[in-house]
Each structure stands twice: as C-alpha cells, then as structure tokens.
Amino acid sequence: MALSTRHLLGIKDLNLSDIEKIFETADNFKTVLNRPIKKVPSLRDVTIANIFFENSTRTRLSFELAEKRLSADVVNFSASSSSVSKGETLVDTVNNILAMKVDMVVMRHPYAGAGVFLAKHVKAQIVNAGDGAHEHPTQALLDAFSIRERYGEVAGKKVVIVGDILHSRVALSNILCLKQLGAEVMVCGPTTLIPKYIRSLGVLVEHNLIKALNWCDVANMLRIQLERQDIRYFPSQREYTMLYGLNKQILDSLDKEITIMHPGPINRGVEITSDVADSKQSIILDQVENGVAIRMAVLYLLAGQGS
C-alpha cells in the first residue's frame, strides 16, 4: 500500500509524507495529461463506482475523467434516480453495488461522516468526494497543489479563505492541508459565517476583506452555500457583496499582486466579479486541470499500484 491509509475520508487521515507522495504522483500524471494520448493502463482491472447523493459537475466529471485516464472500469450512480428514493439505506445501496464486484467507491453525500460510516460497513475502498459541511479532501489537495505549482512551495505562504466558512467542507479540508504543508492560514467573512472553534485549528480570523487581502499571497474565494443555510446569516446578498465581494478595483488597489482561487461553482458578481475570475492573477482553471491529475494520483496510490 503506497499511502498510510486504506481510504481517503479526510485530510486528517493523511500525514505529510502521504500528501507529498500524492503531489509527486500528480506531477507525473500531469505530464501524461499533456501528451497526445492521455491514457495509462495503471488501473485496468479495477472497477470504480461514483456514487453521488448530491449534485455535482466539476467533482464528478473530474473523478470520472481521472478513472478513465487510468483505464479503470467506471460505474456511475445518481441517488435521485435510484432506489434510494424508494427508501433503500446507504449500506444496502453500496452493498448491492459491491455485489457486482466493485473495488472502489467514490462518494459524495449530504451528511457529514457518511464516508467514515461506510468504510466501517463495507469492504471496498472509499474516497470521500465531499460529505456535508465536513470535508472535501481532493479539493484541498488540488488547491494546495495549485499553490505549489504557482509558487514552487506551499510552506511559508499566506493563504486567506474568504466567505462562508461555517458551511464549507472546502474550508476545513484546506485549513488542515495547508497547515500540514507549513502555510499560514487566515479566514475572513461575516461573524455569523465564521465557526466559534475555528481558532483552535491554528488560523487567524479577520472580518475586514481589505486587511485580509493585503496580508495574503493567495485568496481562496468561497461561494455562499445557500442550500445549507436554514436561517438568514446576513441581511442581503447585496450587502454581502459590498463587504466581502472581490472586484478588480479592490484587486488593483492592493499593495502587492496576489493569486486568486475559487473551488467553484462561481457566483459571478457575488463573491467575485468576472473581471477578477478571468484575470491573469486567477488560477481557477488551473485548479480544474490539476483536479484530474490529483484525483488520478489518489486513485492510483489507494489502489496500491504505487511504488
């Protein structure tokens, strides 16, 4: 087994050497993805099921592409059109899929800890593609990999995560990953969207966007997760944009040139304007490209094919 863990349920299951191994493997796969023939036979006899209980575009496509580039056999499963809507339990659903001899399960689920629960009850390897507001490990890995690609290393870099920290699985995974790699991390947003415990993770908290942007090397702009909000956390979207939206005017007024990231989907004109998202300081599309290489690396190393 190339990684120290059998499943990828969260960044907290990975040690520093695991993360570095994933990055080195992703470097090799990125070279493969830039060749005319973008396929390697590494997982030719492995069957992977993508089980998504929540909507997804980028993550699902990225995992599916990664699996196909590795020559794995892929089964796609969407909960909305399945027997889950008839009352079937999570364990039954997955066990039925595994009875068809599936080796690995990539799962996104609306409830935190769904992947951990599943790993205890089924034999297949589980890759967490996002569980509620808990973790999204491959997103954090591709974000850190993109920072490493831009600056040469992550250690010593100052990264601010702006927006809805309270409901964001991306924020938690990013904090854990960046801290392990030696970056300084700050979170920025309205008081109502910053969790009370957040300082215990060793991060700084700032409520003024301009101060946060002047402090950082990299700003990771998160969207407002309206689908997870059961109450109003701020008066209006317009007011949120006035206080925490990043536009070109703000970007150009900063003391230095910073790098802009976004995990997607982007709500243009809310947390970030189009001229910022499409600027030369933005590495948003690099993140998408790196997502395939990182997911190839994770699947390859989990399958025990690594050296």
PDB file of C-alpha atoms in Angstrom:
ATOM      1  CA  MET A   1       0.000   0.000   0.000  1.00  0.00           C
ATOM      2  CA  ALA A   2       1.541   3.274  -1.121  1.00  0.00           C
ATOM      3  CA  LEU A   3      -0.397   5.563   1.251  1.00  0.00           C
ATOM      4  CA  SER A   4      -0.585   5.156   5.037  1.00  0.00           C
ATOM      5  CA  THR A   5      -4.395   4.903   4.834  1.00  0.00           C
ATOM      6  CA  ARG A   6      -6.680   2.447   3.003  1.00  0.00           C
ATOM      7  CA  HIS A   7      -9.387   5.056   2.353  1.00  0.00           C
ATOM      8  CA  LEU A   8      -9.338   8.788   1.672  1.00  0.00           C
ATOM      9  CA  LEU A   9     -12.035  10.037   4.036  1.00  0.00           C
ATOM     10  CA  GLY A  10     -10.477  13.359   5.000  1.00  0.00           C
ATOM     11  CA  ILE A  11      -7.217  15.295   5.097  1.00  0.00           C
ATOM     12  CA  LYS A  12      -6.899  14.425   8.787  1.00  0.00           C
ATOM     13  CA  ASP A  13      -6.237  10.795   7.769  1.00  0.00           C
ATOM     14  CA  LEU A  14      -3.180  11.827   5.711  1.00  0.00           C
ATOM     15  CA  ASN A  15       0.298  12.567   7.017  1.00  0.00           C
ATOM     16  CA  LEU A  16       2.794  14.939   5.385  1.00  0.00           C
ATOM     17  CA  SER A  17       4.559  12.139   3.506  1.00  0.00           C
ATOM     18  CA  ASP A  18       1.186  10.979   2.054  1.00  0.00           C
ATOM     19  CA  ILE A  19       0.462  14.494   0.763  1.00  0.00           C
ATOM     20  CA  GLU A  20       3.930  14.813  -0.775  1.00  0.00           C
ATOM     21  CA  LYS A  21       3.593  11.379  -2.384  1.00  0.00           C
ATOM     22  CA  ILE A  22       0.226  12.403  -3.890  1.00  0.00           C
ATOM     23  CA  PHE A  23       1.806  15.621  -5.252  1.00  0.00           C
ATOM     24  CA  GLU A  24       4.783  13.802  -6.793  1.00  0.00           C
ATOM     25  CA  THR A  25       2.467  11.246  -8.419  1.00  0.00           C
ATOM     26  CA  ALA A  26       0.202  14.057  -9.674  1.00  0.00           C
ATOM     27  CA  ASP A  27       3.256  15.760 -11.253  1.00  0.00           C
ATOM     28  CA  ASN A  28       3.838  12.591 -13.302  1.00  0.00           C
ATOM     29  CA  PHE A  29       0.166  12.300 -14.264  1.00  0.00           C
ATOM     30  CA  LYS A  30       0.056  15.955 -15.306  1.00  0.00           C
ATOM     31  CA  THR A  31       2.775  15.134 -17.848  1.00  0.00           C
ATOM     32  CA  VAL A  32       0.604  12.233 -19.087  1.00  0.00           C
ATOM     33  CA  LEU A  33      -2.426  14.557 -19.426  1.00  0.00           C
ATOM     34  CA  ASN A  34      -0.452  16.883 -21.689  1.00  0.00           C
ATOM     35  CA  ARG A  35       0.506  14.102 -24.113  1.00  0.00           C
ATOM     36  CA  PRO A  36      -1.469  13.394 -27.302  1.00  0.00           C
ATOM     37  CA  ILE A  37      -2.520  10.011 -25.838  1.00  0.00           C
ATOM     38  CA  LYS A  38      -3.749  10.825 -22.351  1.00  0.00           C
ATOM     39  CA  LYS A  39      -4.318   7.277 -21.097  1.00  0.00           C
ATOM     40  CA  VAL A  40      -2.267   4.881 -18.953  1.00  0.00           C
ATOM     41  CA  PRO A  41      -3.201   1.258 -18.156  1.00  0.00           C
ATOM     42  CA  SER A  42      -2.477   1.578 -14.404  1.00  0.00           C
ATOM     43  CA  LEU A  43      -5.957   0.584 -13.118  1.00  0.00           C
ATOM     44  CA  ARG A  44      -7.012  -1.656 -15.999  1.00  0.00           C
ATOM     45  CA  ASP A  45      -8.620  -4.374 -13.828  1.00  0.00           C
ATOM     46  CA  VAL A  46     -10.088  -2.039 -11.204  1.00  0.00           C
ATOM     47  CA  THR A  47     -13.799  -1.157 -11.138  1.00  0.00           C
ATOM     48  CA  ILE A  48     -14.760   2.150  -9.527  1.00  0.00           C
ATOM     49  CA  ALA A  49     -18.301   3.269  -8.651  1.00  0.00           C
ATOM     50  CA  ASN A  50     -19.070   7.004  -8.483  1.00  0.00           C
ATOM     51  CA  ILE A  51     -21.965   7.350  -6.040  1.00  0.00           C
ATOM     52  CA  PHE A  52     -23.297  10.896  -5.779  1.00  0.00           C
ATOM     53  CA  PHE A  53     -26.128  11.687  -3.360  1.00  0.00           C
ATOM     54  CA  GLU A  54     -25.697  15.424  -4.046  1.00  0.00           C
ATOM     55  CA  ASN A  55     -25.474  17.463  -7.244  1.00  0.00           C
ATOM     56  CA  SER A  56     -22.019  17.879  -8.723  1.00  0.00           C
ATOM     57  CA  THR A  57     -20.490  18.937 -12.028  1.00  0.00           C
ATOM     58  CA  ARG A  58     -16.752  19.529 -11.645  1.00  0.00           C
ATOM     59  CA  THR A  59     -16.003  16.907  -8.994  1.00  0.00           C
ATOM     60  CA  ARG A  60     -17.977  14.172 -10.698  1.00  0.00           C
ATOM     61  CA  LEU A  61     -16.571  14.878 -14.159  1.00  0.00           C
ATOM     62  CA  SER A  62     -13.066  15.226 -12.714  1.00  0.00           C
ATOM     63  CA  PHE A  63     -13.222  11.850 -10.928  1.00  0.00           C
ATOM     64  CA  GLU A  64     -14.748  10.168 -13.966  1.00  0.00           C
ATOM     65  CA  LEU A  65     -12.062  11.563 -16.264  1.00  0.00           C
ATOM     66  CA  ALA A  66      -9.326  10.562 -13.794  1.00  0.00           C
ATOM     67  CA  GLU A  67     -10.686   6.996 -13.660  1.00  0.00           C
ATOM     68  CA  LYS A  68     -10.936   6.716 -17.439  1.00  0.00           C
ATOM     69  CA  ARG A  69      -7.448   8.156 -17.949  1.00  0.00           C
ATOM     70  CA  LEU A  70      -6.197   5.347 -15.651  1.00  0.00           C
ATOM     71  CA  SER A  71      -8.149   2.754 -17.736  1.00  0.00           C
ATOM     72  CA  ALA A  72     -10.414   1.768 -14.816  1.00  0.00           C
ATOM     73  CA  ASP A  73     -13.922   0.445 -15.418  1.00  0.00           C
ATOM     74  CA  VAL A  74     -16.375   3.112 -14.276  1.00  0.00           C
ATOM     75  CA  VAL A  75     -19.931   2.799 -12.945  1.00  0.00           C
ATOM     76  CA  ASN A  76     -21.924   5.993 -12.353  1.00  0.00           C
ATOM     77  CA  PHE A  77     -24.744   6.135  -9.843  1.00  0.00           C
ATOM     78  CA  SER A  78     -27.065   9.056  -9.182  1.00  0.00           C
ATOM     79  CA  ALA A  79     -29.129   8.883  -5.997  1.00  0.00           C
ATOM     80  CA  SER A  80     -32.047  10.917  -7.352  1.00  0.00           C
ATOM     81  CA  SER A  81     -32.834   8.280  -9.994  1.00  0.00           C
ATOM     82  CA  SER A  82     -32.102   5.242  -7.811  1.00  0.00           C
ATOM     83  CA  SER A  83     -33.781   3.023  -5.215  1.00  0.00           C
ATOM     84  CA  VAL A  84     -32.627   5.461  -2.514  1.00  0.00           C
ATOM     85  CA  SER A  85     -35.707   7.471  -3.448  1.00  0.00           C
ATOM     86  CA  LYS A  86     -37.722   4.324  -2.593  1.00  0.00           C
ATOM     87  CA  GLY A  87     -36.270   4.188   0.937  1.00  0.00           C
ATOM     88  CA  GLU A  88     -33.181   1.992   0.497  1.00  0.00           C
ATOM     89  CA  THR A  89     -30.431   2.594   3.105  1.00  0.00           C
ATOM     90  CA  LEU A  90     -26.905   3.759   2.307  1.00  0.00           C
ATOM     91  CA  VAL A  91     -25.284   0.436   3.335  1.00  0.00           C
ATOM     92  CA  ASP A  92     -27.796  -1.588   1.280  1.00  0.00           C
ATOM     93  CA  THR A  93     -27.259   0.636  -1.759  1.00  0.00           C
ATOM     94  CA  VAL A  94     -23.482   0.280  -1.596  1.00  0.00           C
ATOM     95  CA  ASN A  95     -23.535  -3.445  -0.776  1.00  0.00           C
ATOM     96  CA  ASN A  96     -25.732  -4.046  -3.830  1.00  0.00           C
ATOM     97  CA  ILE A  97     -23.211  -2.186  -5.952  1.00  0.00           C
ATOM     98  CA  LEU A  98     -20.321  -4.123  -4.367  1.00  0.00           C
ATOM     99  CA  ALA A  99     -22.091  -7.416  -5.077  1.00  0.00           C
ATOM    100  CA  MET A 100     -21.411  -6.547  -8.703  1.00  0.00           C
ATOM    101  CA  LYS A 101     -17.673  -6.716  -7.816  1.00  0.00           C
ATOM    102  CA  VAL A 102     -16.744  -3.060  -7.494  1.00  0.00           C
ATOM    103  CA  ASP A 103     -13.304  -2.389  -5.958  1.00  0.00           C
ATOM    104  CA  MET A 104     -13.516   1.265  -5.019  1.00  0.00           C
ATOM    105  CA  VAL A 105     -16.312   3.722  -4.212  1.00  0.00           C
ATOM    106  CA  VAL A 106     -16.107   7.491  -4.767  1.00  0.00           C
ATOM    107  CA  MET A 107     -18.942   9.022  -2.759  1.00  0.00           C
ATOM    108  CA  ARG A 108     -20.469  12.442  -2.216  1.00  0.00           C
ATOM    109  CA  HIS A 109     -23.130  12.651   0.497  1.00  0.00           C
ATOM    110  CA  PRO A 110     -25.093  15.476   2.172  1.00  0.00           C
ATOM    111  CA  TYR A 111     -24.352  14.147   5.678  1.00  0.00           C
ATOM    112  CA  ALA A 112     -21.045  14.655   7.479  1.00  0.00           C
ATOM    113  CA  GLY A 113     -19.277  11.391   8.297  1.00  0.00           C
ATOM    114  CA  ALA A 114     -21.100   9.315   5.650  1.00  0.00           C
ATOM    115  CA  GLY A 115     -17.764   8.102   4.226  1.00  0.00           C
ATOM    116  CA  VAL A 116     -16.427   7.107   7.668  1.00  0.00           C
ATOM    117  CA  PHE A 117     -19.658   5.228   8.384  1.00  0.00           C
ATOM    118  CA  LEU A 118     -19.486   3.422   5.053  1.00  0.00           C
ATOM    119  CA  ALA A 119     -15.809   2.480   5.470  1.00  0.00           C
ATOM    120  CA  LYS A 120     -16.751   0.604   8.669  1.00  0.00           C
ATOM    121  CA  HIS A 121     -19.535  -1.362   6.979  1.00  0.00           C
ATOM    122  CA  VAL A 122     -18.290  -2.329   3.517  1.00  0.00           C
ATOM    123  CA  LYS A 123     -15.135  -3.976   2.182  1.00  0.00           C
ATOM    124  CA  ALA A 124     -14.381  -1.640  -0.720  1.00  0.00           C
ATOM    125  CA  GLN A 125     -12.038   1.348  -0.503  1.00  0.00           C
ATOM    126  CA  ILE A 126     -13.853   4.649  -0.047  1.00  0.00           C
ATOM    127  CA  VAL A 127     -12.854   8.015  -1.472  1.00  0.00           C
ATOM    128  CA  ASN A 128     -14.762  10.948   0.016  1.00  0.00           C
ATOM    129  CA  ALA A 129     -15.848  13.368  -2.723  1.00  0.00           C
ATOM    130  CA  GLY A 130     -17.442  15.664  -0.115  1.00  0.00           C
ATOM    131  CA  ASP A 131     -19.583  14.860   2.935  1.00  0.00           C
ATOM    132  CA  GLY A 132     -21.952  17.621   4.048  1.00  0.00           C
ATOM    133  CA  ALA A 133     -20.133  20.583   5.593  1.00  0.00           C
ATOM    134  CA  HIS A 134     -17.361  18.270   6.857  1.00  0.00           C
ATOM    135  CA  GLU A 135     -14.513  17.515   4.416  1.00  0.00           C
ATOM    136  CA  HIS A 136     -13.641  17.548   0.709  1.00  0.00           C
ATOM    137  CA  PRO A 137     -10.090  16.131   0.697  1.00  0.00           C
ATOM    138  CA  THR A 138      -9.350  16.010  -3.042  1.00  0.00           C
ATOM    139  CA  GLN A 139     -10.381  19.679  -3.415  1.00  0.00           C
ATOM    140  CA  ALA A 140      -7.930  20.691  -0.660  1.00  0.00           C
ATOM    141  CA  LEU A 141      -5.178  18.622  -2.280  1.00  0.00           C
ATOM    142  CA  LEU A 142      -5.699  20.173  -5.704  1.00  0.00           C
ATOM    143  CA  ASP A 143      -5.846  23.678  -4.173  1.00  0.00           C
ATOM    144  CA  ALA A 144      -2.535  23.147  -2.318  1.00  0.00           C
ATOM    145  CA  PHE A 145      -1.034  21.525  -5.444  1.00  0.00           C
ATOM    146  CA  SER A 146      -2.049  24.609  -7.484  1.00  0.00           C
ATOM    147  CA  ILE A 147      -0.374  26.933  -4.924  1.00  0.00           C
ATOM    148  CA  ARG A 148       2.777  24.758  -5.060  1.00  0.00           C
ATOM    149  CA  GLU A 149       2.712  24.961  -8.865  1.00  0.00           C
ATOM    150  CA  ARG A 150       2.386  28.770  -8.773  1.00  0.00           C
ATOM    151  CA  TYR A 151       4.994  29.491  -6.082  1.00  0.00           C
ATOM    152  CA  GLY A 152       7.253  26.423  -6.022  1.00  0.00           C
ATOM    153  CA  GLU A 153       6.224  25.524  -2.471  1.00  0.00           C
ATOM    154  CA  VAL A 154       3.350  25.953  -0.021  1.00  0.00           C
ATOM    155  CA  ALA A 155       5.420  26.385   3.164  1.00  0.00           C
ATOM    156  CA  GLY A 156       5.562  29.977   4.382  1.00  0.00           C
ATOM    157  CA  LYS A 157       2.808  31.180   2.033  1.00  0.00           C
ATOM    158  CA  LYS A 158      -0.056  33.249   3.464  1.00  0.00           C
ATOM    159  CA  VAL A 159      -3.478  31.996   2.362  1.00  0.00           C
ATOM    160  CA  VAL A 160      -6.787  33.643   3.206  1.00  0.00           C
ATOM    161  CA  ILE A 161     -10.061  31.742   2.772  1.00  0.00           C
ATOM    162  CA  VAL A 162     -12.918  34.219   2.287  1.00  0.00           C
ATOM    163  CA  GLY A 163     -16.657  33.604   2.599  1.00  0.00           C
ATOM    164  CA  ASP A 164     -18.995  31.041   4.108  1.00  0.00           C
ATOM    165  CA  ILE A 165     -16.538  29.171   6.359  1.00  0.00           C
ATOM    166  CA  LEU A 166     -19.320  27.794   8.577  1.00  0.00           C
ATOM    167  CA  HIS A 167     -20.957  25.628   5.900  1.00  0.00           C
ATOM    168  CA  SER A 168     -17.877  24.910   3.780  1.00  0.00           C
ATOM    169  CA  ARG A 169     -16.251  21.466   3.587  1.00  0.00           C
ATOM    170  CA  VAL A 170     -13.623  23.032   1.305  1.00  0.00           C
ATOM    171  CA  ALA A 171     -12.556  25.473   4.053  1.00  0.00           C
ATOM    172  CA  LEU A 172     -11.978  22.764   6.693  1.00  0.00           C
ATOM    173  CA  SER A 173     -10.048  20.445   4.365  1.00  0.00           C
ATOM    174  CA  ASN A 174      -7.997  23.381   3.039  1.00  0.00           C
ATOM    175  CA  ILE A 175      -7.084  24.560   6.537  1.00  0.00           C
ATOM    176  CA  LEU A 176      -5.935  21.052   7.568  1.00  0.00           C
ATOM    177  CA  CYS A 177      -3.956  20.525   4.347  1.00  0.00           C
ATOM    178  CA  LEU A 178      -2.306  23.961   4.209  1.00  0.00           C
ATOM    179  CA  LYS A 179      -1.326  23.848   7.898  1.00  0.00           C
ATOM    180  CA  GLN A 180       0.322  20.437   7.389  1.00  0.00           C
ATOM    181  CA  LEU A 181       2.295  21.857   4.474  1.00  0.00           C
ATOM    182  CA  GLY A 182       3.517  24.803   6.564  1.00  0.00           C
ATOM    183  CA  ALA A 183       1.366  27.648   5.204  1.00  0.00           C
ATOM    184  CA  GLU A 184      -0.116  30.436   7.317  1.00  0.00           C
ATOM    185  CA  VAL A 185      -3.914  30.448   7.089  1.00  0.00           C
ATOM    186  CA  MET A 186      -6.483  33.166   7.765  1.00  0.00           C
ATOM    187  CA  VAL A 187     -10.264  33.019   7.412  1.00  0.00           C
ATOM    188  CA  CYS A 188     -12.310  36.088   6.524  1.00  0.00           C
ATOM    189  CA  GLY A 189     -16.064  36.626   6.472  1.00  0.00           C
ATOM    190  CA  PRO A 190     -19.042  37.915   8.453  1.00  0.00           C
ATOM    191  CA  THR A 191     -19.011  36.921  12.156  1.00  0.00           C
ATOM    192  CA  THR A 192     -22.134  34.792  11.590  1.00  0.00           C
ATOM    193  CA  LEU A 193     -20.323  32.661   8.970  1.00  0.00           C
ATOM    194  CA  ILE A 194     -17.117  32.034  10.975  1.00  0.00           C
ATOM    195  CA  PRO A 195     -17.377  28.996  13.320  1.00  0.00           C
ATOM    196  CA  LYS A 196     -16.617  29.681  17.001  1.00  0.00           C
ATOM    197  CA  TYR A 197     -13.999  26.908  17.270  1.00  0.00           C
ATOM    198  CA  ILE A 198     -12.022  27.971  14.195  1.00  0.00           C
ATOM    199  CA  ARG A 199      -9.063  29.495  16.086  1.00  0.00           C
ATOM    200  CA  SER A 200      -8.377  26.084  17.677  1.00  0.00           C
ATOM    201  CA  LEU A 201      -7.254  24.947  14.196  1.00  0.00           C
ATOM    202  CA  GLY A 202      -4.408  27.487  14.374  1.00  0.00           C
ATOM    203  CA  VAL A 203      -5.855  30.006  11.931  1.00  0.00           C
ATOM    204  CA  LEU A 204      -6.164  33.791  12.106  1.00  0.00           C
ATOM    205  CA  VAL A 205      -9.591  35.443  11.876  1.00  0.00           C
ATOM    206  CA  GLU A 206     -10.228  38.749  10.082  1.00  0.00           C
ATOM    207  CA  HIS A 207     -13.550  40.449   9.308  1.00  0.00           C
ATOM    208  CA  ASN A 208     -12.167  43.205   7.056  1.00  0.00           C
ATOM    209  CA  LEU A 209     -11.656  41.988   3.473  1.00  0.00           C
ATOM    210  CA  ILE A 210      -9.093  44.675   2.501  1.00  0.00           C
ATOM    211  CA  LYS A 211      -6.893  43.915   5.542  1.00  0.00           C
ATOM    212  CA  ALA A 212      -7.080  40.172   4.781  1.00  0.00           C
ATOM    213  CA  LEU A 213      -6.160  40.694   1.111  1.00  0.00           C
ATOM    214  CA  ASN A 214      -3.214  42.959   1.978  1.00  0.00           C
ATOM    215  CA  TRP A 215      -1.947  40.241   4.381  1.00  0.00           C
ATOM    216  CA  CYS A 216      -2.145  37.285   1.986  1.00  0.00           C
ATOM    217  CA  ASP A 217      -0.277  35.843  -1.001  1.00  0.00           C
ATOM    218  CA  VAL A 218      -3.287  33.750  -2.075  1.00  0.00           C
ATOM    219  CA  ALA A 219      -7.025  34.428  -1.659  1.00  0.00           C
ATOM    220  CA  ASN A 220      -9.392  31.478  -1.958  1.00  0.00           C
ATOM    221  CA  MET A 221     -12.885  32.913  -2.522  1.00  0.00           C
ATOM    222  CA  LEU A 222     -15.769  30.652  -1.439  1.00  0.00           C
ATOM    223  CA  ARG A 223     -19.378  30.956  -2.550  1.00  0.00           C
ATOM    224  CA  ILE A 224     -22.255  31.431  -0.123  1.00  0.00           C
ATOM    225  CA  GLN A 225     -23.784  27.983   0.426  1.00  0.00           C
ATOM    226  CA  LEU A 226     -27.439  28.981   0.406  1.00  0.00           C
ATOM    227  CA  GLU A 227     -28.552  25.340   0.086  1.00  0.00           C
ATOM    228  CA  ARG A 228     -27.056  24.573   3.540  1.00  0.00           C
ATOM    229  CA  GLN A 229     -28.371  27.682   5.290  1.00  0.00           C
ATOM    230  CA  ASP A 230     -31.537  27.110   7.284  1.00  0.00           C
ATOM    231  CA  ILE A 231     -31.621  30.703   8.640  1.00  0.00           C
ATOM    232  CA  ARG A 232     -30.513  34.143   7.363  1.00  0.00           C
ATOM    233  CA  TYR A 233     -26.848  34.724   8.256  1.00  0.00           C
ATOM    234  CA  PHE A 234     -26.613  38.224   6.727  1.00  0.00           C
ATOM    235  CA  PRO A 235     -29.188  40.871   5.719  1.00  0.00           C
ATOM    236  CA  SER A 236     -28.949  40.512   1.934  1.00  0.00           C
ATOM    237  CA  GLN A 237     -26.769  39.190  -0.869  1.00  0.00           C
ATOM    238  CA  ARG A 238     -26.172  42.780  -1.987  1.00  0.00           C
ATOM    239  CA  GLU A 239     -24.785  43.733   1.419  1.00  0.00           C
ATOM    240  CA  TYR A 240     -22.575  40.622   1.495  1.00  0.00           C
ATOM    241  CA  THR A 241     -21.150  41.573  -1.927  1.00  0.00           C
ATOM    242  CA  MET A 242     -20.485  45.146  -0.782  1.00  0.00           C
ATOM    243  CA  LEU A 243     -18.452  43.922   2.207  1.00  0.00           C
ATOM    244  CA  TYR A 244     -16.905  40.630   1.004  1.00  0.00           C
ATOM    245  CA  GLY A 245     -17.147  40.628  -2.801  1.00  0.00           C
ATOM    246  CA  LEU A 246     -13.829  40.896  -4.645  1.00  0.00           C
ATOM    247  CA  ASN A 247     -13.754  43.190  -7.686  1.00  0.00           C
ATOM    248  CA  LYS A 248     -10.980  44.473  -9.968  1.00  0.00           C
ATOM    249  CA  GLN A 249     -10.929  47.866  -8.254  1.00  0.00           C
ATOM    250  CA  ILE A 250     -10.080  46.242  -4.892  1.00  0.00           C
ATOM    251  CA  LEU A 251      -7.569  43.881  -6.526  1.00  0.00           C
ATOM    252  CA  ASP A 252      -5.718  46.743  -8.252  1.00  0.00           C
ATOM    253  CA  SER A 253      -5.635  48.841  -5.053  1.00  0.00           C
ATOM    254  CA  LEU A 254      -3.686  46.225  -3.044  1.00  0.00           C
ATOM    255  CA  ASP A 255      -0.049  46.697  -2.009  1.00  0.00           C
ATOM    256  CA  LYS A 256       1.080  43.628  -3.996  1.00  0.00           C
ATOM    257  CA  GLU A 257      -0.119  41.192  -6.656  1.00  0.00           C
ATOM    258  CA  ILE A 258      -1.943  38.235  -5.120  1.00  0.00           C
ATOM    259  CA  THR A 259      -3.205  34.960  -6.585  1.00  0.00           C
ATOM    260  CA  ILE A 260      -6.972  34.353  -6.767  1.00  0.00           C
ATOM    261  CA  MET A 261      -8.522  30.892  -6.345  1.00  0.00           C
ATOM    262  CA  HIS A 262     -12.092  29.573  -6.247  1.00  0.00           C
ATOM    263  CA  PRO A 263     -13.234  25.955  -5.774  1.00  0.00           C
ATOM    264  CA  GLY A 264     -16.324  26.520  -7.968  1.00  0.00           C
ATOM    265  CA  PRO A 265     -19.113  26.870  -8.782  1.00  0.00           C
ATOM    266  CA  ILE A 266     -18.547  30.622  -9.054  1.00  0.00           C
ATOM    267  CA  ASN A 267     -21.424  33.005  -8.364  1.00  0.00           C
ATOM    268  CA  ARG A 268     -20.127  35.805 -10.582  1.00  0.00           C
ATOM    269  CA  GLY A 269     -20.962  39.230  -9.219  1.00  0.00           C
ATOM    270  CA  VAL A 270     -21.440  37.923  -5.659  1.00  0.00           C
ATOM    271  CA  GLU A 271     -18.152  36.762  -4.079  1.00  0.00           C
ATOM    272  CA  ILE A 272     -16.067  37.566  -7.169  1.00  0.00           C
ATOM    273  CA  THR A 273     -16.610  39.602 -10.322  1.00  0.00           C
ATOM    274  CA  SER A 274     -15.989  38.296 -13.846  1.00  0.00           C
ATOM    275  CA  ASP A 275     -13.009  40.583 -14.481  1.00  0.00           C
ATOM    276  CA  VAL A 276     -11.286  39.114 -11.369  1.00  0.00           C
ATOM    277  CA  ALA A 277     -12.226  35.497 -12.152  1.00  0.00           C
ATOM    278  CA  ASP A 278     -10.868  35.853 -15.690  1.00  0.00           C
ATOM    279  CA  SER A 279      -7.785  37.950 -14.799  1.00  0.00           C
ATOM    280  CA  LYS A 280      -4.170  36.807 -15.102  1.00  0.00           C
ATOM    281  CA  GLN A 281      -3.969  36.662 -11.286  1.00  0.00           C
ATOM    282  CA  SER A 282      -6.664  33.968 -11.230  1.00  0.00           C
ATOM    283  CA  ILE A 283      -5.668  30.283 -11.298  1.00  0.00           C
ATOM    284  CA  ILE A 284      -9.258  28.975 -11.206  1.00  0.00           C
ATOM    285  CA  LEU A 285      -8.971  26.986 -14.463  1.00  0.00           C
ATOM    286  CA  ASP A 286      -5.542  25.654 -13.398  1.00  0.00           C
ATOM    287  CA  GLN A 287      -7.285  24.261 -10.306  1.00  0.00           C
ATOM    288  CA  VAL A 288      -9.771  22.415 -12.535  1.00  0.00           C
ATOM    289  CA  GLU A 289      -6.944  21.000 -14.682  1.00  0.00           C
ATOM    290  CA  ASN A 290      -4.953  19.970 -11.603  1.00  0.00           C
ATOM    291  CA  GLY A 291      -8.055  18.293 -10.156  1.00  0.00           C
ATOM    292  CA  VAL A 292      -7.843  15.481 -12.708  1.00  0.00           C
ATOM    293  CA  ALA A 293      -4.115  14.852 -12.023  1.00  0.00           C
ATOM    294  CA  ILE A 294      -4.624  14.900  -8.228  1.00  0.00           C
ATOM    295  CA  ARG A 295      -7.573  12.502  -8.418  1.00  0.00           C
ATOM    296  CA  MET A 296      -5.607  10.185 -10.713  1.00  0.00           C
ATOM    297  CA  ALA A 297      -2.804  10.187  -8.121  1.00  0.00           C
ATOM    298  CA  VAL A 298      -5.181   9.458  -5.223  1.00  0.00           C
ATOM    299  CA  LEU A 299      -6.941   6.582  -7.011  1.00  0.00           C
ATOM    300  CA  TYR A 300      -3.640   5.120  -8.248  1.00  0.00           C
ATOM    301  CA  LEU A 301      -1.973   5.221  -4.819  1.00  0.00           C
ATOM    302  CA  LEU A 302      -5.049   3.896  -2.985  1.00  0.00           C
ATOM    303  CA  ALA A 303      -5.306   1.002  -5.399  1.00  0.00           C
ATOM    304  CA  GLY A 304      -1.857   0.020  -4.123  1.00  0.00           C
ATOM    305  CA  GLN A 305      -0.272   0.436  -7.513  1.00  0.00           C
ATOM    306  CA  GLY A 306       2.248   2.957  -6.247  1.00  0.00           C
ATOM    307  CA  SER A 307       5.868   2.003  -5.759  1.00  0.00           C
TER     308      SER A 307
END
